[in-house]
Coordinates of C-alpha atoms and ligand atoms in Angstrom, one line a residue:
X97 CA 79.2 134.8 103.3
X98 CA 77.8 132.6 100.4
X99 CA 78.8 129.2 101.0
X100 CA 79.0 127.1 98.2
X101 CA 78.6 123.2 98.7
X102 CA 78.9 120.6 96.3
X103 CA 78.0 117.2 97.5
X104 CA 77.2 113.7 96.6
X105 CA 74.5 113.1 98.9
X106 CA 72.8 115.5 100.8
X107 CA 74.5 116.1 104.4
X108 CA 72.2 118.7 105.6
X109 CA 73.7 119.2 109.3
X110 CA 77.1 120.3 107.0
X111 CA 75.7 123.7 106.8
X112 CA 76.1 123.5 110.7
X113 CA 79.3 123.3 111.2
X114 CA 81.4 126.5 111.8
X115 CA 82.9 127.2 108.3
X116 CA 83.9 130.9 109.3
X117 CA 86.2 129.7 111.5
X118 CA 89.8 128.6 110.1
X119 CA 90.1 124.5 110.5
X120 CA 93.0 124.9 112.8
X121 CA 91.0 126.4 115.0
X122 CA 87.3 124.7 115.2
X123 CA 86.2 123.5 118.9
X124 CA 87.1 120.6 120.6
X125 CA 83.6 119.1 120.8
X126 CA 82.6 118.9 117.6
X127 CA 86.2 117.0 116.5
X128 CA 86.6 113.0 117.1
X129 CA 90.4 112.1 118.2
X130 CA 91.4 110.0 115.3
X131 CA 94.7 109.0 114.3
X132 CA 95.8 110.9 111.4
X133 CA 98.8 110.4 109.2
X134 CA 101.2 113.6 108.7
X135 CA 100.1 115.7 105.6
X136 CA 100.7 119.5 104.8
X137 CA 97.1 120.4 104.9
X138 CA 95.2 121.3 107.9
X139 CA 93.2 118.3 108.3
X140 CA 90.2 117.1 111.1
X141 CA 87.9 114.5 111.7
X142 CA 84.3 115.7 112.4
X143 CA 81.0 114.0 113.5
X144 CA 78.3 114.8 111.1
X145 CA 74.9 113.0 111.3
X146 CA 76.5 109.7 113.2
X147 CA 79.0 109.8 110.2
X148 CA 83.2 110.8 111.1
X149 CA 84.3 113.3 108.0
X150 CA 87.8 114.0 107.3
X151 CA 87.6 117.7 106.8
X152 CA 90.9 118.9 105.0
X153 CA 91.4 122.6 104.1
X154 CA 93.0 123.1 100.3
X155 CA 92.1 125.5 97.5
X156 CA 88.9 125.5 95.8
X157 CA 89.9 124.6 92.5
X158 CA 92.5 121.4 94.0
X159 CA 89.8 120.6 96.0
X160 CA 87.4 120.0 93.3
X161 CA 89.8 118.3 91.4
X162 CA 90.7 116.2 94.3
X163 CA 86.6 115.4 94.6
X164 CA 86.3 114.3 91.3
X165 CA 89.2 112.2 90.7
X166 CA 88.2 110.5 93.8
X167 CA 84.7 109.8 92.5
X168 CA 85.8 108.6 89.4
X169 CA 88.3 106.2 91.0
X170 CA 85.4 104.8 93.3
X171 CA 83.5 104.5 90.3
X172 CA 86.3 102.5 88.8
X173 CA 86.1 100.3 91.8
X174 CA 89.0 101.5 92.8
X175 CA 90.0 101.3 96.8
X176 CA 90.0 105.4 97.6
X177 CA 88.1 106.7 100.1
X178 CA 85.0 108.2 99.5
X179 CA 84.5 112.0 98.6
X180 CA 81.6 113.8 100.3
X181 CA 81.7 117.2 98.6
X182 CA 83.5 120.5 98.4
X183 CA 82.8 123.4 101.0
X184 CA 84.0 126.7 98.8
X185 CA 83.0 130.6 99.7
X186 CA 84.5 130.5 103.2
X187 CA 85.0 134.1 104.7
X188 CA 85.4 135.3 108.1
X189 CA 83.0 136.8 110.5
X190 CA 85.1 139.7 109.2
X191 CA 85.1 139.1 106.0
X192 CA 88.5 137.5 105.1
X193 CA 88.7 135.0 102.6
X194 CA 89.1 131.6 103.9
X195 CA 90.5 128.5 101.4
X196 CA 88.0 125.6 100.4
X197 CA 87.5 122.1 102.2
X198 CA 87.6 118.6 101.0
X199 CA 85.5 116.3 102.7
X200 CA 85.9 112.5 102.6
X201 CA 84.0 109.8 104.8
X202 CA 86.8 108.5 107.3
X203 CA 87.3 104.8 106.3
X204 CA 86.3 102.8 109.1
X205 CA 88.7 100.3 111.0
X206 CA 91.5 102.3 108.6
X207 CA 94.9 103.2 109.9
X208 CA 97.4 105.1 108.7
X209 CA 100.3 103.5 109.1
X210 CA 102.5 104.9 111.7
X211 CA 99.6 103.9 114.4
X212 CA 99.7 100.4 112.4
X213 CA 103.4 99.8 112.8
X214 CA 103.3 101.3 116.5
X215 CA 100.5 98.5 117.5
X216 CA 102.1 95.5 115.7
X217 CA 105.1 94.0 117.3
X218 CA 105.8 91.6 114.2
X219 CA 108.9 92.8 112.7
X220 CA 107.9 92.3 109.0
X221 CA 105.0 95.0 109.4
X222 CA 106.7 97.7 107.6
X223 CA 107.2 94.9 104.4
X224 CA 103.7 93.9 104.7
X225 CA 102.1 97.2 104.6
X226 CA 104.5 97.6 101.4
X227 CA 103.3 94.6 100.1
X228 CA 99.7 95.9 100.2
X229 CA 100.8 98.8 98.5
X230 CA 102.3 97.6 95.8
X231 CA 99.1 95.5 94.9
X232 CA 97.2 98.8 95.4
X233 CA 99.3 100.6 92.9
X234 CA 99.1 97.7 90.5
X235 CA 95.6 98.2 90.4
X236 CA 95.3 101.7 90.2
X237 CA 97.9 101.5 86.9
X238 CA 95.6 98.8 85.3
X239 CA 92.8 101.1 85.5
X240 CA 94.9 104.2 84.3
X241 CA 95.3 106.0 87.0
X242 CA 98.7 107.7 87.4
X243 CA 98.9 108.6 91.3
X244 CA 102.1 111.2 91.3
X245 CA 102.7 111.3 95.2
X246 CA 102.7 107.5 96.3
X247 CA 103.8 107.2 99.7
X248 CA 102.9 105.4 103.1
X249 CA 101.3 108.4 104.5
X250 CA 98.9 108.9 101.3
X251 CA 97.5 105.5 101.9
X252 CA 95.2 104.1 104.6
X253 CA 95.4 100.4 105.8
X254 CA 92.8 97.6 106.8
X255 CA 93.6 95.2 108.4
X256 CA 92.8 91.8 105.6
X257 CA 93.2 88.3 107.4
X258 CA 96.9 88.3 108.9
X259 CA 97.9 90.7 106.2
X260 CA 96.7 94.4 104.9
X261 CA 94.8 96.3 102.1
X262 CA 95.8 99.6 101.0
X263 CA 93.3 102.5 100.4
X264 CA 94.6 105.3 98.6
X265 CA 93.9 107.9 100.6
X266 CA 95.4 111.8 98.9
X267 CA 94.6 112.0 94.5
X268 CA 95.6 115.8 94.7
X269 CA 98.4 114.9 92.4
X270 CA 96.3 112.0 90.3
X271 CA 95.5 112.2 86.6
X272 CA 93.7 109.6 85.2
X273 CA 94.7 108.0 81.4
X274 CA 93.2 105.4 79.0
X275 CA 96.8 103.6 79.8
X276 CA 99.5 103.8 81.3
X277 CA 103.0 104.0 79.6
X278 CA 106.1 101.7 81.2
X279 CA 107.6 105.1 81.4
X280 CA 104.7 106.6 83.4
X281 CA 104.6 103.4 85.8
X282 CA 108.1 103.6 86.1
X283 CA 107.8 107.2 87.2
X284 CA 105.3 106.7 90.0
X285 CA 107.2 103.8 90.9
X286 CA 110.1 105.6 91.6
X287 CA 108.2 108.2 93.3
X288 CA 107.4 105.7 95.5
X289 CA 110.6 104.4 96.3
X290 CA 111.9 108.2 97.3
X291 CA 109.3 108.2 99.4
X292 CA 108.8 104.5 101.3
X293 CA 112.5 105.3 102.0
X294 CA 112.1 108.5 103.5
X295 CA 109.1 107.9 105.6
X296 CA 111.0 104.8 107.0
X297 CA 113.8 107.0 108.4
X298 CA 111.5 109.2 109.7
X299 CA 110.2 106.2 111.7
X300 CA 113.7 104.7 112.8
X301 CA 114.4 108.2 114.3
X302 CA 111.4 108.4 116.3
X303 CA 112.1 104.8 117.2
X304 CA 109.3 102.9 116.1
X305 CA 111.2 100.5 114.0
X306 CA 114.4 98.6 115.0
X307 CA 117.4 99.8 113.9
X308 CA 118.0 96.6 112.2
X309 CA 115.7 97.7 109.5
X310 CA 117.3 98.9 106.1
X311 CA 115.0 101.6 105.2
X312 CA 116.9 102.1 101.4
X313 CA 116.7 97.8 101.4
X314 CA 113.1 97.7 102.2
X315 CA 111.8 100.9 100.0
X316 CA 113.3 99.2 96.9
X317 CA 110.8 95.8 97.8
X318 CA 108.2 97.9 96.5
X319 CA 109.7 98.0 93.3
X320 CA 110.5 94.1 93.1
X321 CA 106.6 93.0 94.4
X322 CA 104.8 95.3 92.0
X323 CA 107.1 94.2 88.8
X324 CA 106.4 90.4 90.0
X325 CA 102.7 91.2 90.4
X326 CA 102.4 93.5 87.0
X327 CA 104.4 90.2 84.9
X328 CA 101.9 87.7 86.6
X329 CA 98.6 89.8 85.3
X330 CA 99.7 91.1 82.0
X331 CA 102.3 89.1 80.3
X332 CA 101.6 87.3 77.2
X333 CA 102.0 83.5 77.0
X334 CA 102.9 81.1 74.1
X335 CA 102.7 77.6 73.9
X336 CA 101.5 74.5 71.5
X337 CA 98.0 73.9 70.4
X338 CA 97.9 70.9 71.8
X339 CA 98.3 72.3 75.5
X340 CA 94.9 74.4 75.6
X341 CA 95.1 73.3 79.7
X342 CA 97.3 76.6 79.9
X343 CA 95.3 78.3 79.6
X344 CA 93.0 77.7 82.5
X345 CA 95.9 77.1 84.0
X346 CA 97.0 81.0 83.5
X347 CA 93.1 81.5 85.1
X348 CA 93.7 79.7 88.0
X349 CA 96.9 81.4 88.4
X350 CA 95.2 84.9 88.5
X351 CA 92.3 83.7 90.7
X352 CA 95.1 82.8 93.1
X353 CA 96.2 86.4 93.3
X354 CA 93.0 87.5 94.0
X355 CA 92.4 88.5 90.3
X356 CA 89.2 87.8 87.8
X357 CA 90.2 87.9 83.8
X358 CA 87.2 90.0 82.5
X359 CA 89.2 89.5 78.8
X360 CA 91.5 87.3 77.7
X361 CA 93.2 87.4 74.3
X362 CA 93.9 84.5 72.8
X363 CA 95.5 84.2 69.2
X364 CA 96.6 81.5 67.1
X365 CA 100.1 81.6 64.7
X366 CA 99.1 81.0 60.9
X367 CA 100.0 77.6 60.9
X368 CA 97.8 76.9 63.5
X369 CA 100.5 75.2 66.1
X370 CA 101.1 78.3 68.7
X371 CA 98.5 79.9 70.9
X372 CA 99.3 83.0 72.2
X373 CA 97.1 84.4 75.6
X374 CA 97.5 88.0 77.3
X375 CA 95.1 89.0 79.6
X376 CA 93.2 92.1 78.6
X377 CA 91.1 92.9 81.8
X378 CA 91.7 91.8 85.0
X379 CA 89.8 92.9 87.9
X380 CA 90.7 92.8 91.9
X381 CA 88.2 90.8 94.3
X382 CA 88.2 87.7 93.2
X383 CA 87.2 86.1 96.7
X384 CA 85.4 88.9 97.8
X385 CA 83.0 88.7 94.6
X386 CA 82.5 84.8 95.2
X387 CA 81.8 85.4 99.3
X388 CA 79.7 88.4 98.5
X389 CA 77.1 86.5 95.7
X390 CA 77.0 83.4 98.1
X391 CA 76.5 85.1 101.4
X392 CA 75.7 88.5 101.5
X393 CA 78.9 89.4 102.8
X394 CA 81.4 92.2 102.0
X395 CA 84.9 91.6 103.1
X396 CA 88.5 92.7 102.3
X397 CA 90.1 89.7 99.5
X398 CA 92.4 87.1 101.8
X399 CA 89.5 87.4 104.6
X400 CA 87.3 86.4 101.6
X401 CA 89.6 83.5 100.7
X402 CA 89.8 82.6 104.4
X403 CA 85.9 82.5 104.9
X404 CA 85.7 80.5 101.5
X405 CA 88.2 78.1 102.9
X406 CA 86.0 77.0 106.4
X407 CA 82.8 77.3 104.0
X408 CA 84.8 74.5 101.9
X409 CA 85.8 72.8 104.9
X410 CA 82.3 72.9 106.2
X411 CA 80.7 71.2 103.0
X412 CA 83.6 68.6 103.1
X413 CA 82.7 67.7 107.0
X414 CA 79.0 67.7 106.8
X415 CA 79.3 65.5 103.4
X416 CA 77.0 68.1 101.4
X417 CA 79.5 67.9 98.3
X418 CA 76.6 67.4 95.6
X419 CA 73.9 69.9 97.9
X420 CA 74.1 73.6 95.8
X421 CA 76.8 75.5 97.0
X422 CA 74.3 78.2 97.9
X423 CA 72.4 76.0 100.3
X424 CA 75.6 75.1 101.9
X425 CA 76.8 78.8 102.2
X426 CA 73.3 79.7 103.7
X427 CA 73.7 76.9 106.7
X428 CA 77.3 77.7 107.2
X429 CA 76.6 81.6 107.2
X430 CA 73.8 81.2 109.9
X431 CA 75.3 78.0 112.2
X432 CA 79.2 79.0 112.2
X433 CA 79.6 82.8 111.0
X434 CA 77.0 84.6 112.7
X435 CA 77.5 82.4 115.4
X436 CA 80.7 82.7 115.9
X437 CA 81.4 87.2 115.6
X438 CA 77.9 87.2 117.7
X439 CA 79.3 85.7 120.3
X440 CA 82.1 88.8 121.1
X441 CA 80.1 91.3 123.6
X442 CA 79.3 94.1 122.4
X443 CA 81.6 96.2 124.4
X444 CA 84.6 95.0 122.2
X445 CA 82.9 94.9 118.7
X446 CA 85.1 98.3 118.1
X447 CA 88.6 96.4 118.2
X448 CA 88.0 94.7 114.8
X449 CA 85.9 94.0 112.3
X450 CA 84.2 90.8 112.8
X451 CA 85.7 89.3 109.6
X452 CA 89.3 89.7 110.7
X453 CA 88.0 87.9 114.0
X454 CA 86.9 85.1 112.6
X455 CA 90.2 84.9 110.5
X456 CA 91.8 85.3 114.3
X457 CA 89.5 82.6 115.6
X458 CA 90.1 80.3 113.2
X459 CA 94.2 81.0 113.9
X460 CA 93.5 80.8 117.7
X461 CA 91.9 77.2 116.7
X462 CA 94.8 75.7 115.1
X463 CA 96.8 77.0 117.6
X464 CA 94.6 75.7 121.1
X465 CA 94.5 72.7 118.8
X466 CA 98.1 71.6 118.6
X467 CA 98.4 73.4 122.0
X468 CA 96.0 70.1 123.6
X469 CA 96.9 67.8 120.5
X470 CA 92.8 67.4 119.1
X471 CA 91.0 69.1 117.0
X472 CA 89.2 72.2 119.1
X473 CA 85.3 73.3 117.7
X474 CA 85.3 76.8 116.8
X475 CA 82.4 77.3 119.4
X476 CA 85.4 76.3 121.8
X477 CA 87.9 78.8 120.4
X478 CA 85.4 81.7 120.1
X479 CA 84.9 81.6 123.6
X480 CA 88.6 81.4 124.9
X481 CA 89.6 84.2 122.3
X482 CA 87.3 86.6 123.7
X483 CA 88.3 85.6 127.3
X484 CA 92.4 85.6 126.5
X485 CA 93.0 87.4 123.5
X486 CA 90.5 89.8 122.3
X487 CA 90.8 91.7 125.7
X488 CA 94.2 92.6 124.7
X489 CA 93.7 94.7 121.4
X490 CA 93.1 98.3 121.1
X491 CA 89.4 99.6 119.7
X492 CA 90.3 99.7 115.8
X493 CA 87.1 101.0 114.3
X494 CA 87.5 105.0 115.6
X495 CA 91.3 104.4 117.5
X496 CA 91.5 107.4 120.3
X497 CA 94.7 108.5 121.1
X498 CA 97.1 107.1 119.5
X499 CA 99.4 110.5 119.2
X500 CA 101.1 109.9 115.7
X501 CA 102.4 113.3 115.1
X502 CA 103.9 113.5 118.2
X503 CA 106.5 111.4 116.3
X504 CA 109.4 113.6 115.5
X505 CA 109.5 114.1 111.4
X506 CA 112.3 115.4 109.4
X507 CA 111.9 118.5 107.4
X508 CA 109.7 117.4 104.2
X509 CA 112.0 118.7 100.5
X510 CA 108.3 119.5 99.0
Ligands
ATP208 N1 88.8 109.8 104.7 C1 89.8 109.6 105.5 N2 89.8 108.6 106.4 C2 90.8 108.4 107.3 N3 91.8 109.2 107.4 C3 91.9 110.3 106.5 C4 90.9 110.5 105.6 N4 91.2 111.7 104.8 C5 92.4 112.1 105.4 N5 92.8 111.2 106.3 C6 94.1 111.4 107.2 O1 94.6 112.7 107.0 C7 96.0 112.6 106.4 C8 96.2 113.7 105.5 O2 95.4 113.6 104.3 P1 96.0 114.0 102.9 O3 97.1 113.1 102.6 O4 94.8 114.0 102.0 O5 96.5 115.5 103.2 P2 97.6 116.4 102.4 O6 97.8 117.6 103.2 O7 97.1 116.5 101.0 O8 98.8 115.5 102.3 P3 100.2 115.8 101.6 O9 101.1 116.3 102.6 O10 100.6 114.4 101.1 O11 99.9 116.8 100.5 C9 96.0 111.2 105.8 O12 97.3 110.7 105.9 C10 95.1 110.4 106.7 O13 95.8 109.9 107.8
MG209 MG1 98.9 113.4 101.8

């Protein structure tokens, strides 16, 4: 057999594992136990050099196609998960062709969202995790990138301060454009739709959601966010001269959202009276970009915003409002942040990431605050989340048994 590997980085222990065996039927001890979402591939979750893989079995020329539309989204800074190479030339010990495999690196503290909706009691789960997808596929159609199979199973979640962000997680079908038509967003929209709705009755008839759920109802919300979202980043604006605060205004707005203009257009009408603004490159991370130049660290967007929000508070109660804001980041990183996530043991450090704890700390705060009517120090609420709430939650970062295709599935059309 002449195995053929096509890779990234070098992953020499790769060669290792058994590629003349059939993915459906590799050993036990070389697999982890990860939750996966339902696909029609064969695909496992391997250990290779302290690393999890997602191995998935496809032909050789999808595979590489796969590999490289994933790359380039990642270059585009795109949320995908990341390709590690192509495994091509399988044969059998006796010779038979075997197909090619894709290999991704599994994206920590990522769930696919049937174990997200069976953990979460909250009833508006299934609109959040729509929600996040809608801003992913907002981003992905800025960048040009027409996705062809959006669905809830093609997309991985992370858990982002109360709410979620969405990873694509499946490009087979992808092609990537210089833009986008209305008619081509419209398409992958409806795509979406189709499929939300279908993966939602799937869900009600294993009895993970509540019958009260409208799965048509909450499919088309897809539709309504990512229209609302698309308006809000692109539209053009018109207004008098004289009102130039609009457009910093319009700025502002973006930020909000989570979004930096890299380009803005702004005209002016002949007679000089009307300016007109469109923005011409906006780019995701907002928060995260600020947090990650003043501190070091990496985060998910609304945890960002969060952290920014108790660094703010921070400089407000220790009256440093003229000290440099990266002076004040420093002593809040090292006498509340590191602090505060250093203080979980590290027997539970796998249940989240420690940025979504402090988001839960500073939540459990406000509550144990208005629970005993004074303000409670975070050094305080740390320590009774870890004793009363932290126990609670399942390990996140590599989840074990959570059986999600035991769930009964209808008969997929494709
Ligand atoms: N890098 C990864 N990290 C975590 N989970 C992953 C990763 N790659 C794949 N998975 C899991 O495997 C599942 C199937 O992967 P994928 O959607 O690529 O397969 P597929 O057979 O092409 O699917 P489809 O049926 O949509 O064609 C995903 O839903 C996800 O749960
Ligand atoms: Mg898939």
């Amino acid at each position: 057999m002449a195995l053929e590997l096509t890779a990234a980085r070098p992953y020499p222990a790769l060669l290792d594992l058994p590629w003349s065996t059939p993915l459906e039927e590799w050993p036990e001890e070389i697999l982890a136990a990860l939750p996966r979402g339902i696909s029609r591939h064969v695909v496992r979750f391997v250990r290779v050099e302290g690393r999890v893989m997602a191995v998935k079995e496809i032909k050789a020329d999808i595979a590489r196609r796969e590999y490289g539309m994933l790359r380039m989204l990642r270059r585009l800074g795109q949320p995908a998960v990341e390709p590690v190479g192509v495994v091509a030339g399988r044969t059998t010990m006796a010779g038979e062709p075997l197909d090619a495999c894709l290999l991704t690196r599994h994206l920590q503290f990522s769930l696919p969202y049937r174990a997200m909706l069976s953990q979460t009691l909250k009833p508006d789960t299934a609109q959040r995790l729509i929600d996040a997808l809608a801003v992913l596929l907002v981003r992905l159609h800025l960048s040009g990138f027409w996705w062809g199979d959006v669905s809830l199973s093609n997309t991985l979640f992370k858990r982002n301060a109360g709410e979620f962000a969405a990873y694509l997680v499946d490009a087979e079908t992808g092609e990537l454009h210089d833009r986008l038509s209305t008619g081509q967003r419209e398409h992958d929209l409806d795509i979406a739709r189709v499929n939300i709705a279908g993966e939602l009755m799937d869900l009600q008839a294993g009895g993970l959601i509540g019958e009260e759920v409208e799965p048509i109802e909450v499919s088309e919300q897809i539709m309504t966010r990512y229209r609302t979202l698309w308006e809000e980043l692109t539209k053009t604006e018109r207004f008098e001269t004289g009102d130039r605060w609009r457009v910093d205004e319009r700025i502002r707005r973006l930020n909000d959202l989570g979004f930096d203009v890299g380009e803005l257009d702004i005209t002016t009408d002949i007679g000089g009276t009307e300016i007109q603004i469109q923005p011409k490159v906006v780019d995701a991370g907002h928060h995260r970009r600020r947090l990650l130049r003043l501190t070091g660290l990496d985060v998910e967007d609304n945890q960002a915003r969060r952290l920014l929000n108790d660094l703010d508070a921070y400089r407000a109660a220790t009256d440093r409002q003229n000290d440099d804001e990266e002076l004040v980041a420093y002593d809040w990183l090292t006498k509340i942040y590191e602090p505060v996530t250093r203080t979980v043991p590290a027997s539970m450090r796998a249940k989240l990431e420690p940025a979504e704890i402090f988001h839960e700390v500073l939540e459990h705060r406000w509550y144990l605050s208005e629970k005993q009517g004074h303000d409670v120090a975070i050094e305080d609420a740390i320590v009774d989340y870890v004793d009363t709430v932290l126990p609670t939650k399942p390990d996140e970062k590599a989840v074990v048994g959570v059986d999600t295709e035991s769930i009964p599935v209808r008969a997929r059309t494709d």
